[in-house]
Amino acid sequence: MKKAVVLLSGGLDSTTCMAVAKSEGYQLYPVSFDYGQRHNRELALAKKVATYFEAKDHKIFTIQNVGGSALTDSNIDVPEYEGDGEIPVTYVPARNILFLSYALGYAEVIGAEAIYIGVSSVDYSGYPDCRPEFIEAFQQVVNVGTAAGVKGKGIDIKTPLMKLSKADTVKLGLELGAPYHLTTSCYKGGEEACGVCDSCVLRLKGFEEAGGEDPIPYKSK
């Protein structure tokens, strides 16, 4: 059976990617990361999502926290949604470069054909490592910098959400039975999502426009 590594954060987008990968016939090998984020709630939920999808294996890698982000430094406040087009303080330096590098090494070891990552360039916070240009560049790294790439076996970086709005992502996930009740998107990591950070606002907007009801609790909507 063909194998896929899925970057799984415990959030809406990565959970949707799990559902897509499963629907496309892959055996699932999700990977999650402890990178010094403010809370471990997302990792706890990632474990539940992996179990829900009956993943073959679920790796959690620990990466040294380099700071410089509101998501990894308690001295930097998580801002409310601004949507001004600027790269927000919730950007974690080089995060997807690191995540994909770990996922790539793991994919080579297990003989996976694909790596799924839930990035989108439509409804997103403006992070540079979520754009098509970044994925295209990393795919080139895969092709020339790995044994699999040099031998022509290839490992495809799959971004099924890249051109989807958050509403379209929600619709896709609901169609595929994604367990959104097991997810969190809030940057603050509470039992109840804050409803006002970038991630919460975009998630709520997606459910509203999709005509669905978000199954997780919020302090404010």
Coordinates of C-alpha atoms in Angstrom, one line a residue:
M1 CA 0.0 0.0 0.0
K2 CA 1.3 3.5 -0.8
K3 CA 2.4 5.6 2.1
A4 CA 2.1 9.3 2.9
V5 CA 3.6 11.4 5.7
V6 CA 1.1 14.0 6.8
L7 CA 2.1 17.1 8.8
L8 CA -0.5 17.0 11.6
S9 CA -0.8 19.9 14.0
G10 CA -4.2 19.0 15.5
G11 CA -5.8 21.9 13.6
L12 CA -8.5 22.2 11.0
D13 CA -6.2 22.3 7.9
S14 CA -3.9 19.4 8.8
T15 CA -6.9 17.3 9.8
T16 CA -8.5 18.0 6.4
C17 CA -5.2 16.9 4.8
M18 CA -5.4 13.6 6.7
A19 CA -8.9 13.1 5.3
V20 CA -7.7 13.9 1.8
A21 CA -4.7 11.5 2.0
K22 CA -6.9 8.7 3.3
S23 CA -9.5 9.3 0.5
E24 CA -6.6 9.1 -2.0
G25 CA -5.7 5.6 -0.8
Y26 CA -2.6 6.3 1.3
Q27 CA -1.5 4.6 4.5
L28 CA -1.1 7.4 6.9
Y29 CA 2.1 8.3 8.8
P30 CA 1.4 11.6 10.5
V31 CA 4.1 13.7 12.1
S32 CA 3.7 16.4 14.8
F33 CA 6.1 18.8 16.4
D34 CA 6.9 20.0 19.9
Y35 CA 8.7 23.2 18.9
G36 CA 8.3 25.2 22.1
Q37 CA 4.8 26.4 21.3
R38 CA 2.7 28.1 24.0
H39 CA 0.5 25.1 24.7
N40 CA 0.5 21.3 24.2
R41 CA -3.2 21.1 23.6
E42 CA -2.7 20.9 19.9
L43 CA -0.3 17.9 20.3
A44 CA -2.9 16.1 22.6
L45 CA -5.5 16.6 19.9
A46 CA -3.2 15.6 17.1
K47 CA -2.8 12.2 18.9
K48 CA -6.6 11.9 18.9
V49 CA -6.9 12.7 15.2
A50 CA -4.2 10.2 14.4
T51 CA -6.1 7.5 16.4
Y52 CA -9.3 8.5 14.7
F53 CA -7.8 7.9 11.3
E54 CA -6.1 4.7 12.4
A55 CA -2.7 6.0 11.4
K56 CA 0.0 3.3 10.9
D57 CA 2.3 5.3 13.1
H58 CA 2.4 8.8 14.6
K59 CA 5.7 10.5 15.3
I60 CA 6.1 13.6 17.5
F61 CA 9.5 15.3 17.0
T62 CA 11.0 17.8 19.4
I63 CA 12.7 20.9 17.9
Q64 CA 14.6 23.5 19.9
N65 CA 12.7 26.7 20.3
V66 CA 14.5 29.6 18.7
G67 CA 12.0 32.2 19.9
G68 CA 11.0 35.3 17.9
S69 CA 7.3 34.5 17.7
A70 CA 4.2 35.1 19.7
L71 CA 3.6 31.4 19.5
T72 CA 6.9 30.5 21.1
D73 CA 7.7 33.4 23.4
S74 CA 5.4 34.2 26.3
N75 CA 6.8 37.7 26.4
I76 CA 5.1 38.5 23.0
D77 CA 1.3 38.8 23.2
V78 CA -0.9 36.9 20.7
P79 CA -2.6 39.7 18.8
E80 CA -6.2 39.9 17.8
Y81 CA -6.9 39.5 14.1
E82 CA -5.8 42.5 12.0
G83 CA -5.8 41.3 8.4
D84 CA -3.6 44.2 7.3
G85 CA -1.4 42.1 4.9
E86 CA 1.7 42.3 7.1
I87 CA 3.5 39.2 8.4
P88 CA 2.2 38.9 11.9
V89 CA 4.1 38.3 15.1
T90 CA 2.6 34.8 15.2
Y91 CA 5.0 33.8 12.3
V92 CA 7.4 31.2 13.5
P93 CA 10.8 31.6 11.8
A94 CA 11.5 28.9 9.3
R95 CA 8.8 26.6 10.8
N96 CA 7.7 24.9 7.7
I97 CA 11.2 24.5 6.4
L98 CA 12.1 22.6 9.6
F99 CA 8.8 20.6 9.6
L100 CA 9.1 19.6 6.0
S101 CA 12.8 18.6 6.5
Y102 CA 11.9 16.2 9.3
A103 CA 9.0 14.9 7.3
L104 CA 11.2 14.4 4.3
G105 CA 13.8 12.4 6.2
Y106 CA 11.1 10.2 7.7
A107 CA 9.4 9.8 4.3
E108 CA 12.7 8.5 2.9
V109 CA 13.1 6.0 5.7
I110 CA 9.7 4.5 5.4
G111 CA 9.5 4.7 1.6
A112 CA 6.7 7.2 1.4
E113 CA 5.6 8.5 -1.9
A114 CA 4.1 11.8 -0.7
I115 CA 4.1 14.4 2.1
Y116 CA 0.9 16.3 2.8
I117 CA 1.0 19.8 4.3
G118 CA -2.1 21.9 4.9
V119 CA -0.9 25.3 3.6
S120 CA -3.1 27.7 1.8
S121 CA -2.4 31.0 0.0
V122 CA -6.0 32.2 0.1
D123 CA -7.4 32.6 3.6
Y124 CA -4.2 32.7 5.6
S125 CA -2.2 34.9 8.0
G126 CA 0.4 36.0 5.5
Y127 CA 3.2 33.6 6.4
P128 CA 5.9 33.4 3.7
D129 CA 6.2 29.6 4.1
C130 CA 2.6 29.0 3.1
R131 CA 2.9 30.3 -0.4
P132 CA 3.2 28.3 -3.7
E133 CA 6.7 29.7 -4.3
F134 CA 7.9 28.2 -1.1
I135 CA 6.4 24.7 -1.8
E136 CA 7.8 24.8 -5.4
A137 CA 11.3 25.6 -4.0
F138 CA 11.1 22.9 -1.4
Q139 CA 10.0 20.4 -4.0
Q140 CA 13.2 21.2 -5.9
V141 CA 15.2 20.5 -2.7
V142 CA 13.5 17.1 -2.5
N143 CA 14.3 16.4 -6.1
V144 CA 18.0 17.2 -6.0
G145 CA 18.9 16.7 -2.3
T146 CA 17.6 13.3 -1.5
A147 CA 18.5 9.7 -2.6
A148 CA 14.9 9.2 -3.5
G149 CA 14.9 12.3 -5.8
V150 CA 18.3 11.5 -7.4
K151 CA 17.2 7.9 -8.1
G152 CA 14.0 9.2 -9.7
K153 CA 11.7 7.6 -7.2
G154 CA 10.4 11.0 -6.1
I155 CA 8.5 12.2 -3.0
D156 CA 5.7 14.6 -3.9
I157 CA 4.9 17.5 -1.6
K158 CA 1.1 17.6 -1.8
T159 CA -0.8 20.8 -0.9
P160 CA -4.5 20.0 -1.5
L161 CA -5.7 23.2 0.3
M162 CA -3.3 25.6 -1.5
K163 CA -6.0 27.2 -3.7
L164 CA -8.9 26.7 -1.4
S165 CA -10.6 29.4 0.7
K166 CA -11.2 28.4 4.3
A167 CA -14.9 27.8 3.5
D168 CA -13.9 25.4 0.7
T169 CA -11.5 23.7 3.0
V170 CA -14.3 23.2 5.6
K171 CA -16.7 21.9 2.9
L172 CA -14.1 19.4 1.7
G173 CA -13.4 18.2 5.2
L174 CA -17.0 17.8 6.0
E175 CA -17.6 15.8 2.8
L176 CA -14.7 13.5 3.8
G177 CA -15.8 13.1 7.4
A178 CA -12.9 15.0 9.0
P179 CA -13.2 14.9 12.8
Y180 CA -13.3 18.7 13.4
H181 CA -14.6 18.1 16.9
L182 CA -11.2 16.8 17.8
T183 CA -9.3 19.8 16.5
T184 CA -8.2 23.2 17.7
S185 CA -7.0 26.3 15.8
C186 CA -6.6 28.8 18.6
Y187 CA -3.2 30.3 19.1
K188 CA -3.9 30.7 22.8
G189 CA -4.6 27.0 23.5
G190 CA -7.4 27.2 25.9
E191 CA -10.2 24.6 26.4
E192 CA -12.4 27.2 24.8
A193 CA -11.0 28.9 21.7
C194 CA -10.5 32.6 22.1
G195 CA -12.4 33.5 18.9
V196 CA -10.3 36.7 18.2
C197 CA -6.8 35.6 17.2
D198 CA -6.0 35.2 13.4
S199 CA -6.5 31.5 13.4
C200 CA -9.8 31.6 15.2
V201 CA -11.2 34.4 13.1
L202 CA -10.3 32.6 9.8
R203 CA -11.7 29.3 11.1
L204 CA -15.0 30.9 12.1
K205 CA -15.2 32.7 8.8
G206 CA -14.7 29.5 7.0
F207 CA -17.5 27.6 8.9
E208 CA -19.9 30.6 8.5
E209 CA -19.3 30.8 4.7
A210 CA -19.5 27.1 4.3
G211 CA -22.9 27.1 6.1
G212 CA -21.7 24.8 8.8
E213 CA -21.5 24.9 12.6
D214 CA -18.0 24.7 14.2
P215 CA -18.2 21.9 16.7
I216 CA -15.6 23.3 19.2
P217 CA -16.4 25.8 22.0
Y218 CA -15.4 29.4 21.9
K219 CA -15.2 32.2 24.5
S220 CA -16.2 34.7 21.9
K221 CA -17.7 34.4 18.4

